[in-house]
Amino acid sequence: MPRVDRLVLGIFGRINAGKSTLMNLLTQQETSIVDPAPGTTADIKSAIMEIHGLGPVRILDTAGLDEGSGLGEKKRRKTLAALEEVDLAILVIDPVQSFLSGNLEVESGVSALSRKSGRKLCAVFNIHADAGERLEASGASLEETVEYCRSSLLNMTGTPHILLDLSRPGNVSELVGFIEDSEPSERKRVELLPFLSTRAPVLLHIPLDEESPSGRLLRPQEMAMEYLLRLGVPIGLYRTDLKLARSGSSSISEGERKRFGSFLGSIGSDEGVQLVLTDSQAIDVMGRWVPEDISLTTFSIMMIHATSGGNLPLFARGAAALDGLREGDRVLIAEACNHDRIAEDIGTVQIPEKLARACPGVRVEHTFGREFPSQEELAEYSVVIHCGGCMISAQKLSARVSRLALAGVPVTNYGIVLSWLEGPEILERVLKPWREQS
Ligand SMILES: Nc1nc2c(ncn2[C@@H]2O[C@H](COP(=O)(O)OP(=O)(O)O)[C@@H](O)[C@H]2O)c(=O)[nH]1
Ligand SMILES: [Mg+2]
């Protein structure tokens, strides 16, 4: 499944501010229903389009944040969760409506949350043709209503803004230019394996256990191959039989080890092998078998580095929390994909079993797929162990990371934990290549 690295733009504001009108203006079609009846946008509407200076973008049109009913509360939470994940939050304000209502609760909510979760924000003041008429009784001018909004909102100094009649199709190019100028695309792109220094071969160690789907490889494995091929780095693919490798009989495990050693020797006969990239679950075996002069790291660590935009040090620091785990502490394992779980699943079986042995009495819990606990719920955990995140967007992971930071909970990763479980030398070894990159 190819995944395009799209920017995500979210449209927020109160009911009837003109959010859906803005969405339709951008997409030049009736993507969203625009209607004076409050609450017309039932849930989050999403459209994909190409914006000249930005490339492919996903635009989210959300429900008004001031909807009252019980259902309104549900929509509200969804909208706020979306706000934590966008590259750019577009706050739509009808300044006349906001001024006449006498409160800016919705607007300040959007502005505060975008600041809190580190999202970029811009404001579009939707100026209707009849703005003057609507203001007549109040005696205020249109400029005063805009100024009222801007000066009352925290975070609005330095926030780009524009005044525009969104109902006029002719205003689309001005809107697009404004969005481009708000620079939603300032996201860091990172290299998959930034520390490779030569064209010496890399060995990908893929044990293909019972969990592995037949007929294809996993996304991180494919990504590594594509990356290395593009660099012109030769790749060795190798599958160890982990049952044999871990066998209690030393003649059996030695046989497996020799087979691996001779393959390593054959692909590295000229320049040597520069890196062994392994499935995290085989780090116990690879940690013993890969000679010290060859770098060693895991697919899961590579993925969390890429998906987090180079934020691997955060996940590495999180490992320190594992040393401090005590009986009764709660640990959350977060797995972003919802695959079938069979016998030896890493997240539900391997890590919990090994953790139980290493830290007796620790309580391990799980969260799967798109679900992720609220800040309050997260605060109850001593540490969160996240998968490589290969099935979620960088935005979603970044939203999770900021929520964890707000909750004050350390976060680490499958590959880091499995290495930590093998001891401090192995943990140090799998992180070393990443530390050494300039
Ligand atoms: N007062 C006024 N309202 C307008 C004008 N043009 C459009 N509207 C209304 O503004 C509302 C905005 O609609 P919509 O985009 O659905 O708002 P949303 O709830 O933020 O998605 C609609 O009810 C339109 O009928 C105008 O010139 N003056
Ligand atoms: Mg709407």
XYZ file of C-alpha atoms and ligand atoms in Angstrom:
467
model
C 0.000 0.000 0.000
C 1.819 3.158 -1.139
C 1.460 6.051 1.222
C 1.740 9.584 0.003
C 3.264 12.026 2.421
C 0.394 14.501 2.397
C 0.099 17.636 4.400
C -3.001 17.803 6.525
C -4.957 21.062 6.768
C -7.813 21.265 9.254
C -10.618 23.821 9.246
C -11.947 24.821 12.666
C -14.311 27.351 14.168
C -17.841 27.849 15.405
C -21.081 26.848 13.729
C -21.849 28.917 10.618
C -18.504 30.706 10.637
C -18.012 29.499 7.064
C -15.827 26.423 7.512
C -17.615 24.335 4.903
C -17.746 27.339 2.598
C -13.963 27.535 2.861
C -13.611 23.832 2.143
C -15.801 24.162 -0.933
C -13.958 27.220 -2.126
C -10.655 25.350 -1.890
C -11.866 22.180 -3.535
C -14.042 24.095 -6.033
C -16.891 21.715 -5.549
C -19.586 20.866 -3.075
C -17.529 18.612 -0.859
C -19.284 19.864 2.220
C -22.909 20.772 2.572
C -23.316 24.436 3.375
C -26.549 25.272 5.070
C -27.793 27.838 7.593
C -29.125 25.011 9.790
C -26.560 24.712 12.594
C -24.657 21.446 12.767
C -24.884 20.670 9.060
C -21.365 19.246 9.036
C -22.126 16.048 10.892
C -18.640 14.797 11.411
C -15.230 15.296 9.927
C -15.263 15.552 6.126
C -12.057 14.928 4.314
C -10.979 15.824 0.794
C -7.749 15.194 -1.016
C -6.408 17.643 -3.525
C -3.288 19.087 -5.049
C -2.365 22.646 -4.065
C 0.173 24.183 -6.385
C 2.897 25.181 -3.948
C 2.157 22.461 -1.411
C 1.640 19.260 -3.378
C -0.914 16.722 -2.237
C -2.908 17.828 0.794
C -5.715 16.384 2.842
C -8.247 18.919 4.028
C -10.482 18.249 6.993
C -13.736 20.126 7.416
C -14.886 19.784 10.996
C -18.113 20.297 12.907
C -18.656 23.549 14.784
C -17.003 23.440 18.176
C -19.958 25.144 19.810
C -22.529 22.449 19.178
C -24.559 21.892 22.325
C -26.270 18.513 22.342
C -24.911 15.195 23.652
C -23.901 14.237 20.142
C -22.208 17.619 19.956
C -19.818 16.601 22.718
C -18.727 13.531 20.754
C -18.138 15.570 17.607
C -16.278 18.103 19.691
C -13.838 15.539 20.987
C -13.236 14.194 17.485
C -12.621 17.691 16.199
C -10.161 18.478 18.979
C -8.297 15.220 18.346
C -8.045 16.171 14.666
C -6.665 19.564 15.651
C -3.763 17.861 17.410
C -2.795 16.124 14.173
C -2.880 18.768 11.469
C 0.080 20.495 9.873
C -1.911 23.693 9.728
C -5.072 24.612 11.616
C -7.205 27.142 9.754
C -9.417 29.004 12.199
C -12.436 30.454 10.422
C -13.994 33.432 12.133
C -17.061 35.395 11.109
C -16.011 38.490 13.063
C -19.543 39.910 13.089
C -20.983 36.721 14.520
C -18.195 36.459 17.096
C -18.441 40.108 18.089
C -22.228 40.075 18.415
C -22.188 36.871 20.450
C -19.926 38.594 22.973
C -17.693 35.607 23.582
C -14.739 33.973 21.879
C -14.749 30.623 23.630
C -14.449 28.558 20.461
C -11.823 30.754 18.892
C -9.669 30.863 22.011
C -10.077 27.104 22.441
C -8.716 26.457 18.953
C -5.929 28.939 19.387
C -4.884 27.555 22.787
C -4.946 23.905 21.739
C -2.972 24.568 18.578
C -0.303 26.287 20.649
C -0.349 23.568 23.287
C 0.103 20.781 20.764
C 2.589 22.660 18.623
C 0.360 22.946 15.518
C 0.645 25.848 13.133
C -2.311 28.183 13.126
C -3.708 30.750 10.715
C -6.957 32.691 10.819
C -9.391 33.455 8.029
C -11.878 36.221 8.784
C -14.909 35.471 6.678
C -16.365 38.811 5.636
C -19.930 38.582 4.330
C -21.288 41.175 1.924
C -23.894 42.215 4.499
C -21.417 42.622 7.378
C -22.093 46.347 7.653
C -25.862 45.845 7.807
C -25.572 43.199 10.476
C -23.489 45.542 12.587
C -25.741 48.574 12.234
C -27.583 48.215 15.522
C -24.379 47.722 17.477
C -22.688 50.853 16.207
C -19.386 48.983 15.730
C -17.396 48.951 12.522
C -16.202 45.821 10.741
C -12.591 46.721 11.531
C -13.463 46.949 15.203
C -14.961 43.460 15.206
C -11.805 42.021 13.625
C -9.646 43.911 16.090
C -11.846 42.672 18.950
C -11.168 39.069 17.893
C -7.464 39.503 17.290
C -6.729 41.386 20.474
C -8.789 39.087 22.702
C -7.232 35.899 21.435
C -4.098 34.550 22.999
C -1.572 33.412 20.452
C -2.895 35.702 17.739
C 0.065 38.015 17.529
C 2.275 36.420 14.962
C -0.554 34.261 13.634
C -1.050 34.928 9.928
C -4.534 36.153 9.089
C -6.560 37.307 6.128
C -9.919 38.986 5.539
C -11.875 37.341 2.751
C -15.433 36.830 1.554
C -15.383 33.041 1.339
C -18.643 32.880 -0.577
C -16.981 34.494 -3.624
C -15.425 31.875 -5.931
C -13.046 34.529 -7.270
C -11.265 34.597 -3.916
C -9.817 31.109 -4.228
C -6.370 32.125 -5.450
C -5.970 34.614 -2.631
C -6.942 31.897 -0.164
C -4.482 29.400 -1.633
C -1.689 31.969 -1.578
C -2.469 32.721 2.038
C -2.345 29.027 2.999
C 0.972 28.604 1.196
C 2.384 31.636 3.004
C 1.340 30.105 6.316
C 3.976 27.443 5.628
C 2.310 24.256 6.683
C 5.049 22.243 4.972
C 7.911 23.106 7.274
C 8.181 19.524 8.417
C 11.501 17.838 8.766
C 12.183 15.044 6.301
C 14.610 12.491 7.567
C 16.760 9.869 5.930
C 15.785 6.302 6.714
C 19.329 5.182 7.633
C 21.208 8.480 7.917
C 24.424 6.983 9.247
C 25.413 4.859 6.240
C 28.770 6.113 5.095
C 29.910 3.767 2.359
C 28.457 1.516 -0.296
C 29.446 -1.585 1.640
C 26.641 -4.148 1.808
C 23.862 -4.147 4.393
C 22.340 -7.352 5.656
C 18.607 -7.342 6.329
C 17.731 -10.010 8.827
C 14.126 -11.106 8.419
C 13.231 -14.224 10.394
C 9.685 -14.601 8.938
C 8.057 -16.084 12.001
C 4.474 -17.354 12.231
C 3.259 -13.774 12.489
C 4.592 -12.795 9.081
C 1.939 -12.657 6.387
C 2.750 -14.883 3.440
C 3.053 -13.364 -0.013
C 4.648 -10.096 1.008
C 7.166 -8.420 3.243
C 6.359 -5.870 5.911
C 6.424 -2.159 5.199
C 9.643 -1.346 7.103
C 11.438 -4.173 5.276
C 10.255 -2.920 1.898
C 11.142 0.652 2.788
C 14.671 -0.320 3.802
C 15.163 -2.254 0.574
C 13.916 0.562 -1.606
C 16.092 3.075 0.273
C 19.235 0.954 -0.024
C 18.658 0.123 -3.694
C 18.261 3.793 -4.441
C 21.588 4.517 -2.729
C 23.212 1.721 -4.685
C 24.034 -0.222 -1.540
C 24.066 -4.016 -2.044
C 21.591 -5.864 0.148
C 21.823 -9.315 1.646
C 18.548 -10.890 2.745
C 18.796 -13.512 5.392
C 16.399 -15.631 7.392
C 17.558 -17.353 10.555
C 15.435 -20.131 11.983
C 15.020 -18.587 15.430
C 13.831 -21.845 17.010
C 17.070 -23.528 15.967
C 19.126 -20.480 16.872
C 17.687 -20.488 20.399
C 17.820 -24.244 20.740
C 19.050 -25.634 24.053
C 21.279 -27.990 22.106
C 24.496 -26.160 21.390
C 25.267 -28.230 18.308
C 21.968 -27.168 16.737
C 22.350 -23.482 17.588
C 26.007 -23.536 16.549
C 24.998 -24.966 13.165
C 22.560 -22.078 12.640
C 25.190 -19.603 13.722
C 27.773 -20.979 11.284
C 25.290 -20.801 8.431
C 24.694 -17.112 9.273
C 28.400 -16.422 9.660
C 29.285 -17.848 6.286
C 26.536 -15.843 4.556
C 27.767 -12.686 6.259
C 31.296 -13.513 5.137
C 30.226 -14.167 1.560
C 28.344 -10.899 1.008
C 31.037 -8.930 2.815
C 33.994 -10.554 1.110
C 35.261 -7.292 -0.445
C 34.491 -4.337 1.828
C 32.901 -6.090 4.784
C 29.258 -5.624 5.812
C 28.518 -2.177 7.245
C 25.234 -2.888 8.968
C 22.925 -5.678 10.064
C 19.346 -4.454 10.264
C 17.239 -7.012 12.078
C 13.707 -7.648 13.172
C 13.652 -6.460 16.780
C 12.455 -9.790 18.078
C 15.691 -11.445 16.895
C 17.967 -8.981 18.679
C 18.860 -11.612 21.305
C 20.359 -13.809 18.580
C 21.855 -11.042 16.419
C 23.372 -9.344 19.458
C 25.436 -12.479 20.025
C 26.137 -13.390 16.414
C 26.972 -10.120 14.651
C 30.676 -9.295 15.036
C 31.375 -6.138 17.036
C 32.891 -4.288 14.085
C 29.585 -4.385 12.191
C 26.840 -1.915 13.172
C 23.612 -3.434 14.392
C 20.156 -1.905 14.731
C 16.510 -2.874 14.252
C 13.684 -2.155 11.803
C 11.472 -0.859 14.591
C 14.082 1.693 15.686
C 14.582 2.760 12.054
C 10.822 3.246 11.671
C 10.274 5.256 14.836
C 13.181 7.499 13.833
C 11.589 8.097 10.415
C 7.962 8.442 11.521
C 8.864 10.749 14.396
C 10.855 13.022 12.076
C 14.197 12.231 13.704
C 12.927 12.239 17.270
C 14.661 8.951 18.140
C 16.529 10.507 21.111
C 13.163 10.980 22.825
C 12.374 7.271 22.500
C 15.923 6.347 23.546
C 15.627 8.513 26.679
C 12.354 6.769 27.447
C 14.293 3.545 27.999
C 15.621 5.001 31.253
C 12.090 4.756 32.624
C 12.287 0.990 32.215
C 15.130 0.848 34.736
C 12.902 2.512 37.290
C 9.872 0.214 36.904
C 8.498 -1.124 40.190
C 5.860 -3.646 41.162
C 2.379 -2.299 40.461
C 3.542 0.263 37.886
C 1.406 0.475 34.757
C 2.985 0.155 31.327
C 1.083 0.848 28.117
C 1.973 -0.942 24.895
C 0.687 1.036 21.912
C 0.442 -0.736 18.600
C -0.732 1.404 15.733
C -1.877 -1.354 13.399
C -4.670 -3.804 13.913
C -3.197 -6.966 12.428
C -4.275 -10.460 13.438
C -2.465 -11.558 16.510
C -1.153 -15.075 16.430
C 1.063 -17.138 18.703
C 4.251 -15.126 19.112
C 3.027 -11.593 18.586
C 5.621 -9.027 19.671
C 3.277 -6.521 21.306
C 0.834 -8.839 23.029
C 3.029 -11.850 23.832
C 6.775 -11.373 23.540
C 7.267 -7.983 25.177
C 4.757 -8.595 28.017
C 6.305 -11.987 28.839
C 9.841 -10.680 28.846
C 8.856 -7.566 30.827
C 7.100 -9.715 33.419
C 10.343 -11.604 33.914
C 12.524 -8.505 34.002
C 10.185 -6.383 36.153
C 7.968 -8.649 38.268
C 4.579 -7.211 39.213
C 4.451 -4.602 36.452
C 0.975 -4.245 34.931
C 1.012 -4.286 31.146
C -1.932 -2.846 29.186
C -2.550 -2.368 25.466
C -4.001 0.088 23.028
C -4.459 -0.763 19.358
C -5.028 0.909 16.041
C -6.285 4.441 15.948
C -7.201 4.575 19.622
C -4.918 6.423 21.954
C -5.675 7.439 25.558
C -6.366 11.011 26.605
C -3.740 13.095 28.376
C -5.367 12.346 31.754
C -5.434 8.605 31.105
C -1.838 8.631 29.873
C -0.665 10.318 33.057
C -1.453 7.081 34.940
C 1.290 5.143 33.145
C 4.953 4.927 34.098
C 6.052 4.451 30.520
C 4.501 3.940 27.081
C 6.053 1.470 24.637
C 5.174 2.390 21.060
C 5.526 0.232 17.946
C 7.568 1.468 14.992
C 4.523 3.385 13.773
C 4.857 2.220 10.172
C 1.090 2.289 9.660
C 0.350 5.737 11.042
C 1.099 9.138 9.656
C 3.885 11.319 10.954
C 1.198 13.791 12.056
C -0.604 11.203 14.139
C 2.600 10.085 15.805
C 3.579 13.674 16.451
C 0.169 14.294 18.047
C 0.730 11.294 20.292
C 4.191 12.495 21.219
C 2.944 15.933 22.193
C 0.101 14.432 24.199
C 2.596 12.192 26.026
C 4.807 15.184 26.713
C 1.863 17.113 28.153
C 1.032 14.102 30.318
C 4.675 13.938 31.409
C 4.998 10.269 30.480
C 8.189 8.837 28.971
C 7.794 6.969 25.713
C 9.988 4.324 24.190
C 9.731 1.814 21.400
C 9.484 -1.942 20.673
C 12.997 -2.227 19.260
C 14.484 -0.246 22.128
C 12.667 -2.296 24.772
C 13.604 -5.641 23.225
C 17.221 -4.494 23.145
C 17.056 -3.165 26.721
C 15.755 -6.568 27.800
C 18.981 -8.089 26.455
C 21.069 -5.802 28.615
C 22.661 -2.340 28.536
C 25.413 -3.330 26.078
C 22.909 -4.432 23.442
C 20.783 -1.329 23.963
C 23.847 0.849 23.587
C 24.856 -1.063 20.490
C 21.590 -0.656 18.566
C 21.447 3.070 19.377
C 25.102 3.760 18.633
C 24.843 4.175 14.835
C 22.127 6.836 15.324
C 24.171 8.719 17.904
C 27.165 8.835 15.635
C 25.407 10.486 12.712
C 26.568 14.026 12.294
N -25.172 36.819 6.948
C -24.652 36.235 5.875
N -24.562 34.900 5.873
C -24.055 34.313 4.787
C -23.620 35.060 3.678
N -23.137 34.173 2.772
C -23.275 32.937 3.313
N -23.832 33.009 4.528
C -24.168 31.933 5.460
O -23.047 31.558 6.240
C -23.216 30.262 6.718
C -21.892 29.587 6.655
O -22.051 28.289 6.240
P -21.058 27.118 6.461
O -19.878 27.273 5.575
O -21.851 25.876 6.354
O -20.588 27.299 7.971
P -19.885 26.218 8.888
O -20.891 25.832 9.909
O -18.771 26.959 9.514
O -19.442 25.089 8.042
C -24.312 29.647 5.844
O -25.440 29.519 6.631
C -24.567 30.673 4.765
O -25.924 30.737 4.419
C -23.749 36.481 3.734
O -23.394 37.239 2.811
N -24.262 36.996 4.858
Mg -19.867 23.051 8.114
